[in-house]
PDB file of C-alpha atoms in Angstrom:
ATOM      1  CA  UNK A   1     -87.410 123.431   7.408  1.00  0.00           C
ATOM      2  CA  UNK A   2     -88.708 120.419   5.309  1.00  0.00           C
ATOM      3  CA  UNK A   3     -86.915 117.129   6.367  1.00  0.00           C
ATOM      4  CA  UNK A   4     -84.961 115.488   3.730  1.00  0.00           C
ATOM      5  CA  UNK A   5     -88.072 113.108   2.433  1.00  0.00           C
ATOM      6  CA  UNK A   6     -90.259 115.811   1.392  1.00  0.00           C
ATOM      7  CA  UNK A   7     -87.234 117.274  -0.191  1.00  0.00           C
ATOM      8  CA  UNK A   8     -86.566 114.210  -2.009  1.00  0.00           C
ATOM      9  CA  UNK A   9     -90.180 113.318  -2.731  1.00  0.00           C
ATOM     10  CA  UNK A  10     -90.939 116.965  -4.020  1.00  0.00           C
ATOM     11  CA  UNK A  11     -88.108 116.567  -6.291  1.00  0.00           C
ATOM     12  CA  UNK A  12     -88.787 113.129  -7.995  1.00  0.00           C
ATOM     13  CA  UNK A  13     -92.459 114.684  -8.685  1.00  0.00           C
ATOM     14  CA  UNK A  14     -90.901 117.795 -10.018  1.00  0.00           C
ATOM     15  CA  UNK A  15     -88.805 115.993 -12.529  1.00  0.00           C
ATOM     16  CA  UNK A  16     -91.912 113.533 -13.059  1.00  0.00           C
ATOM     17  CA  UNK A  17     -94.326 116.491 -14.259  1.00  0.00           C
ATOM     18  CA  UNK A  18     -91.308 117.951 -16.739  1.00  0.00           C
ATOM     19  CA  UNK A  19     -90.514 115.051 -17.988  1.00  0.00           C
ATOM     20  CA  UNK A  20     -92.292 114.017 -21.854  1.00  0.00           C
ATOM     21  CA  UNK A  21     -92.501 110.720 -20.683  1.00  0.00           C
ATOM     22  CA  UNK A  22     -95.163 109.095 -18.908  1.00  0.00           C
ATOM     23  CA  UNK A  23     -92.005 107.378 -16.971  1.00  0.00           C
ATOM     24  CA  UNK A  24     -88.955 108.621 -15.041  1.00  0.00           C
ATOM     25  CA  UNK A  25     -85.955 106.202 -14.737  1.00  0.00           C
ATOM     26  CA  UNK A  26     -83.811 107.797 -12.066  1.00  0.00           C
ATOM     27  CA  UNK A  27     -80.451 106.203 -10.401  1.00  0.00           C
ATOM     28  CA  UNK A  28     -80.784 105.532  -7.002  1.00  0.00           C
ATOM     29  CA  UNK A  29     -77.400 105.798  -6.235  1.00  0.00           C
ATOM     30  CA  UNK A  30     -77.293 108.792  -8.485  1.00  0.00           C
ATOM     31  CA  UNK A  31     -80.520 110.636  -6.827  1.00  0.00           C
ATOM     32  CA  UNK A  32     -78.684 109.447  -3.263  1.00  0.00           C
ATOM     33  CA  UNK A  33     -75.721 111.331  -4.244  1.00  0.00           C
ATOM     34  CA  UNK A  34     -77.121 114.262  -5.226  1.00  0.00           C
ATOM     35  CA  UNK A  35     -79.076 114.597  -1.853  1.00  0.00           C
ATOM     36  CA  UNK A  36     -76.066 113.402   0.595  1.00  0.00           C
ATOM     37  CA  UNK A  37     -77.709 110.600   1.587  1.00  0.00           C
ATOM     38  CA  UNK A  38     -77.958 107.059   1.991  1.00  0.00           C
ATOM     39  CA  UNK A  39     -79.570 104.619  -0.723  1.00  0.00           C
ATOM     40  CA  UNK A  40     -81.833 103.310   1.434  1.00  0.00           C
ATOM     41  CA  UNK A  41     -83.388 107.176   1.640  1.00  0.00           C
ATOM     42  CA  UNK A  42     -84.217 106.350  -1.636  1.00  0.00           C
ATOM     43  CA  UNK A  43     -85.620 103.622  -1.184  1.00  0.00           C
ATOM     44  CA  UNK A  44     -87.685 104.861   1.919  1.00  0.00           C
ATOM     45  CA  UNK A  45     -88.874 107.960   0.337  1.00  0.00           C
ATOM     46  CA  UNK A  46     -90.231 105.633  -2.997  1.00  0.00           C
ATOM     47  CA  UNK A  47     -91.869 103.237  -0.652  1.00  0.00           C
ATOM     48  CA  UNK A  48     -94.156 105.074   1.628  1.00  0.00           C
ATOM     49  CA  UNK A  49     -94.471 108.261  -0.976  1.00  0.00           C
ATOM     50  CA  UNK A  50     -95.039 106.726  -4.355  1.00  0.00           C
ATOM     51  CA  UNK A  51     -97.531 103.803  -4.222  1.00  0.00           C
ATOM     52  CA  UNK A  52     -99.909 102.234  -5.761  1.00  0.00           C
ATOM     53  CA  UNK A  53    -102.556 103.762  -4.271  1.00  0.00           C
ATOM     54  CA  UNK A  54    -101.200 107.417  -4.785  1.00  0.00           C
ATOM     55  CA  UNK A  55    -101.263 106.753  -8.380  1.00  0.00           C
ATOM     56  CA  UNK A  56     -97.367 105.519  -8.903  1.00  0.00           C
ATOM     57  CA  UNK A  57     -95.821 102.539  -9.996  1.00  0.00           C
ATOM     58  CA  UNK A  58     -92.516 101.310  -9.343  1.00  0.00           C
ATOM     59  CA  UNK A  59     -89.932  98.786 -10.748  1.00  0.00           C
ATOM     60  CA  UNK A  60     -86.261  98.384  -9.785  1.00  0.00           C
ATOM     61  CA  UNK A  61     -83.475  97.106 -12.691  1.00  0.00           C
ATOM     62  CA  UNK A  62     -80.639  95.033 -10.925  1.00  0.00           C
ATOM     63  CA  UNK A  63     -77.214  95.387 -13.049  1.00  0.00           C
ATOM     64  CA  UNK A  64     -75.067  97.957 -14.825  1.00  0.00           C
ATOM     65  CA  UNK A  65     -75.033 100.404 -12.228  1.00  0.00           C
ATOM     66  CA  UNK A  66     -78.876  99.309 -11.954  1.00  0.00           C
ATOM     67  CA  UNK A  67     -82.028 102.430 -11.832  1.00  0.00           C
ATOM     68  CA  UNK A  68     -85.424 102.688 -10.537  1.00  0.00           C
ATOM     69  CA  UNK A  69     -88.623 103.157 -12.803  1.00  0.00           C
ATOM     70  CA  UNK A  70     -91.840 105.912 -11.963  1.00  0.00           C
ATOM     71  CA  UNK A  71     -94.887 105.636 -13.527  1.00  0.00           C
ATOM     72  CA  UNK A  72     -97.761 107.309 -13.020  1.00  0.00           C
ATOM     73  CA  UNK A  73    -100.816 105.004 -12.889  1.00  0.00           C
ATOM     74  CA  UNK A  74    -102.498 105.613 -15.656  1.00  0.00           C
ATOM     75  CA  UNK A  75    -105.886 103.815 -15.452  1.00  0.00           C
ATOM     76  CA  UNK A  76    -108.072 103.518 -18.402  1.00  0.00           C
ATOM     77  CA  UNK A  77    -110.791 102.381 -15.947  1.00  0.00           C
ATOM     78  CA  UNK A  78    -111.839 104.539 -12.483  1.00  0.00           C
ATOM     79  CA  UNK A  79    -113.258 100.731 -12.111  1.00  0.00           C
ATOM     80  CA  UNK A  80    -109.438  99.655 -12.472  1.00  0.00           C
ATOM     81  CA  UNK A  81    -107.959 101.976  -9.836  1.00  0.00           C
ATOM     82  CA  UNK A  82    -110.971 101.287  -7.300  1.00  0.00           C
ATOM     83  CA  UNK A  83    -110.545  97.729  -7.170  1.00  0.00           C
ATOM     84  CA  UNK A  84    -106.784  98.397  -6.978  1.00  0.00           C
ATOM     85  CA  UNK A  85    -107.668 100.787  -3.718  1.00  0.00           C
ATOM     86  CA  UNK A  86    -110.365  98.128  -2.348  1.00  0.00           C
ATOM     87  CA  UNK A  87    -108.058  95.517  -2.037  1.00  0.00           C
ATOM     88  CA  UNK A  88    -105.214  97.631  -0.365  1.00  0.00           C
ATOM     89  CA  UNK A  89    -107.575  98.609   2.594  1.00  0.00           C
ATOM     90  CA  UNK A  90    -108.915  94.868   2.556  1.00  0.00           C
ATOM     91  CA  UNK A  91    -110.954  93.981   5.668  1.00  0.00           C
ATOM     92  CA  UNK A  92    -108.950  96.420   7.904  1.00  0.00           C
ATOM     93  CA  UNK A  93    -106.876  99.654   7.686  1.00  0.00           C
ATOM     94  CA  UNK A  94    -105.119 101.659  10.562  1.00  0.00           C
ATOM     95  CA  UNK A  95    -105.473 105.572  10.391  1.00  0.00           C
ATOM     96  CA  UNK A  96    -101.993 106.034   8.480  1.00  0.00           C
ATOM     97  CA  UNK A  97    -102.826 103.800   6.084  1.00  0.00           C
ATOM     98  CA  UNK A  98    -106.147 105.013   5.437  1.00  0.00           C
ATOM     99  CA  UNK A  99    -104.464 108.396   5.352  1.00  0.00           C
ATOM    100  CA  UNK A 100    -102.449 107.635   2.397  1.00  0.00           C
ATOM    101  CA  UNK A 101    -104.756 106.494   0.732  1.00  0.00           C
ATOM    102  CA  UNK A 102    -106.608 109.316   0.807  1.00  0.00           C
ATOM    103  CA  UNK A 103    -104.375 111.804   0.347  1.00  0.00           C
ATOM    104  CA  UNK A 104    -103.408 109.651  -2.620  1.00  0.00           C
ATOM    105  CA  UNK A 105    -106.634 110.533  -4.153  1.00  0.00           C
ATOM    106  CA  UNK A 106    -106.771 113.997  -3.422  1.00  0.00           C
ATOM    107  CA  UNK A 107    -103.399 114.374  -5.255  1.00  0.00           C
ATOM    108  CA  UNK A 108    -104.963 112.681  -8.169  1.00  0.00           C
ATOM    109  CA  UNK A 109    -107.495 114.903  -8.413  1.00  0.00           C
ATOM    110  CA  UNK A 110    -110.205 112.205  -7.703  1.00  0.00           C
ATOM    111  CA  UNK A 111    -111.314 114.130  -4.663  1.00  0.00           C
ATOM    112  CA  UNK A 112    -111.651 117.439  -3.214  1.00  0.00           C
ATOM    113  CA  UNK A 113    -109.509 119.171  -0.823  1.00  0.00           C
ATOM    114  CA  UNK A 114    -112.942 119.342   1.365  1.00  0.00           C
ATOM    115  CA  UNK A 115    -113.790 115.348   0.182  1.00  0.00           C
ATOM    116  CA  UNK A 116    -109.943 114.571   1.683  1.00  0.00           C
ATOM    117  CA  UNK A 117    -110.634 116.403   4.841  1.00  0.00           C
ATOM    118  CA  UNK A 118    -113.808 115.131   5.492  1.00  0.00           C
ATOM    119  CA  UNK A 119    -112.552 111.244   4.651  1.00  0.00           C
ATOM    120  CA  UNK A 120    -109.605 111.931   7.468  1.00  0.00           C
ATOM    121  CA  UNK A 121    -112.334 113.187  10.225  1.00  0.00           C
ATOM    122  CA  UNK A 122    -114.878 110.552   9.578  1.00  0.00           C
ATOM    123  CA  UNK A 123    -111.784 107.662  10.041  1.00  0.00           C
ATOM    124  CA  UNK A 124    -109.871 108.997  12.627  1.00  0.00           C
ATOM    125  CA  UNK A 125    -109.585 107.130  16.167  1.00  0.00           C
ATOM    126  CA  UNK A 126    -111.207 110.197  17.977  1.00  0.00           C
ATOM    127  CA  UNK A 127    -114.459 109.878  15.746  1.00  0.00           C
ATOM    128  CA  UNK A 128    -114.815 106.275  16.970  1.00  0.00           C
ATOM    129  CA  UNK A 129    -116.917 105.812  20.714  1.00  0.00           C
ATOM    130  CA  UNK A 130    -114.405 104.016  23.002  1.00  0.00           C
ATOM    131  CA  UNK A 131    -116.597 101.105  23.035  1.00  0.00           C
ATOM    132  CA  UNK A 132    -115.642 100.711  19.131  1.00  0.00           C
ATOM    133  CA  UNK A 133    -113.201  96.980  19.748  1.00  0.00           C
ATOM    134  CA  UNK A 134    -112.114  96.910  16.256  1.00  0.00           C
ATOM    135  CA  UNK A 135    -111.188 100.245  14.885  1.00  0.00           C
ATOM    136  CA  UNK A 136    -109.485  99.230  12.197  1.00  0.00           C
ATOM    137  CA  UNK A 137    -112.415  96.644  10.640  1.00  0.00           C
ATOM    138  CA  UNK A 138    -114.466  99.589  11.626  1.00  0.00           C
ATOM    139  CA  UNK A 139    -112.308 102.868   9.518  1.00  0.00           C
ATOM    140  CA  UNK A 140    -112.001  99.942   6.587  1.00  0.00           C
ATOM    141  CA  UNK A 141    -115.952  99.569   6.007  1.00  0.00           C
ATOM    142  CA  UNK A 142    -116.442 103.207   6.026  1.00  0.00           C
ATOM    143  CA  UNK A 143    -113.974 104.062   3.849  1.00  0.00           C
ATOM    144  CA  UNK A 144    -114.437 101.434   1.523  1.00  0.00           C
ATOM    145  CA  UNK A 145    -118.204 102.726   1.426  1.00  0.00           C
ATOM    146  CA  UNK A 146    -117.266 106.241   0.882  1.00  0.00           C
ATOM    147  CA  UNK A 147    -115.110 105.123  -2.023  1.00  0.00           C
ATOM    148  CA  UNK A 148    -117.810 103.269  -3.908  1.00  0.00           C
ATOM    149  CA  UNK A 149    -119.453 106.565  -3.738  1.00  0.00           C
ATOM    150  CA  UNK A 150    -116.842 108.803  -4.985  1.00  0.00           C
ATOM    151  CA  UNK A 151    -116.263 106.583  -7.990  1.00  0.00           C
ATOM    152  CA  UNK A 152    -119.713 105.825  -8.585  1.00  0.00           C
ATOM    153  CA  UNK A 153    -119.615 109.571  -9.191  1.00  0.00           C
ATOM    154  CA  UNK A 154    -116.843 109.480 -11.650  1.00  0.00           C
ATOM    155  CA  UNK A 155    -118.375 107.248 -14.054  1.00  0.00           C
TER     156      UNK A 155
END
């Protein structure tokens, strides 16, 4: 059975992709209500499952009942969206971050299922000797450098 996130964040893509807009203004309250849950679901489910660097954009209106705004990132530049995914993994990145990130990509098309799988083995922990001290600074070059190759491809 699919916990209640992936229910939620299948849904807000599902209205997303029928929608004519390249927006969806949803009530949090509203979307809360419909799924029996608290608001701060919401809030969870729009904060680790619709970033920046898996192509969404949010903003929150305060008042009148109040809503949150999706957009999907449209970039007119790859160069746009790399330097947007270069600074997120900055000097370091832990595994689930770097995860996100990648799976981000591979839902916007910008990479291979085989490309995402291969980016997950080659940053994971267990690819790293023990002696490796700083994992993290470690995982962040590499994918960084794997990046600059995947959108010096695009262009």
């Amino acid at each position: 059975m699919a916990r209640l996130s992936d229910v939620i964040e299948a849904f807000i893509k599902d209205m997303l992709e029928s929608s004519k807009e390249p927006k969806l203004q949803i009530g949090r309250n509203e979307l809360a209500s419909h799924f029996s849950c608290a608001p701060s679901q919401i809030n969870y489910v729009l904060t680790t499952r619709f970033t920046i660097d898996k192509g969404y954009y949010i903003e929150s209106k305060r008042g009148g009942g109040g809503c949150i705004i999706i957009k999907r990132v449209a970039c007119n530049s790859n160069k746009n969206l790399l330097n947007i995914i270069i600074e997120k993994i900055g000097n370091n990145i832990t595994y689930n971050s770097a995860i996100q990130i990648i799976d981000g990509l591979f839902e916007a098309d910008i990479i291979t299922e085989r490309e995402c799988n291969i980016l997950k083995t080659v940053t994971n922990d267990r690819t790293f000797n023990e002696s490796v001290e700083d994992k993290n600074r470690l995982r962040a070059y590499i994918l960084k450098s794997a990046i600059f190759v995947i959108f010096n491809e695009i262009d």
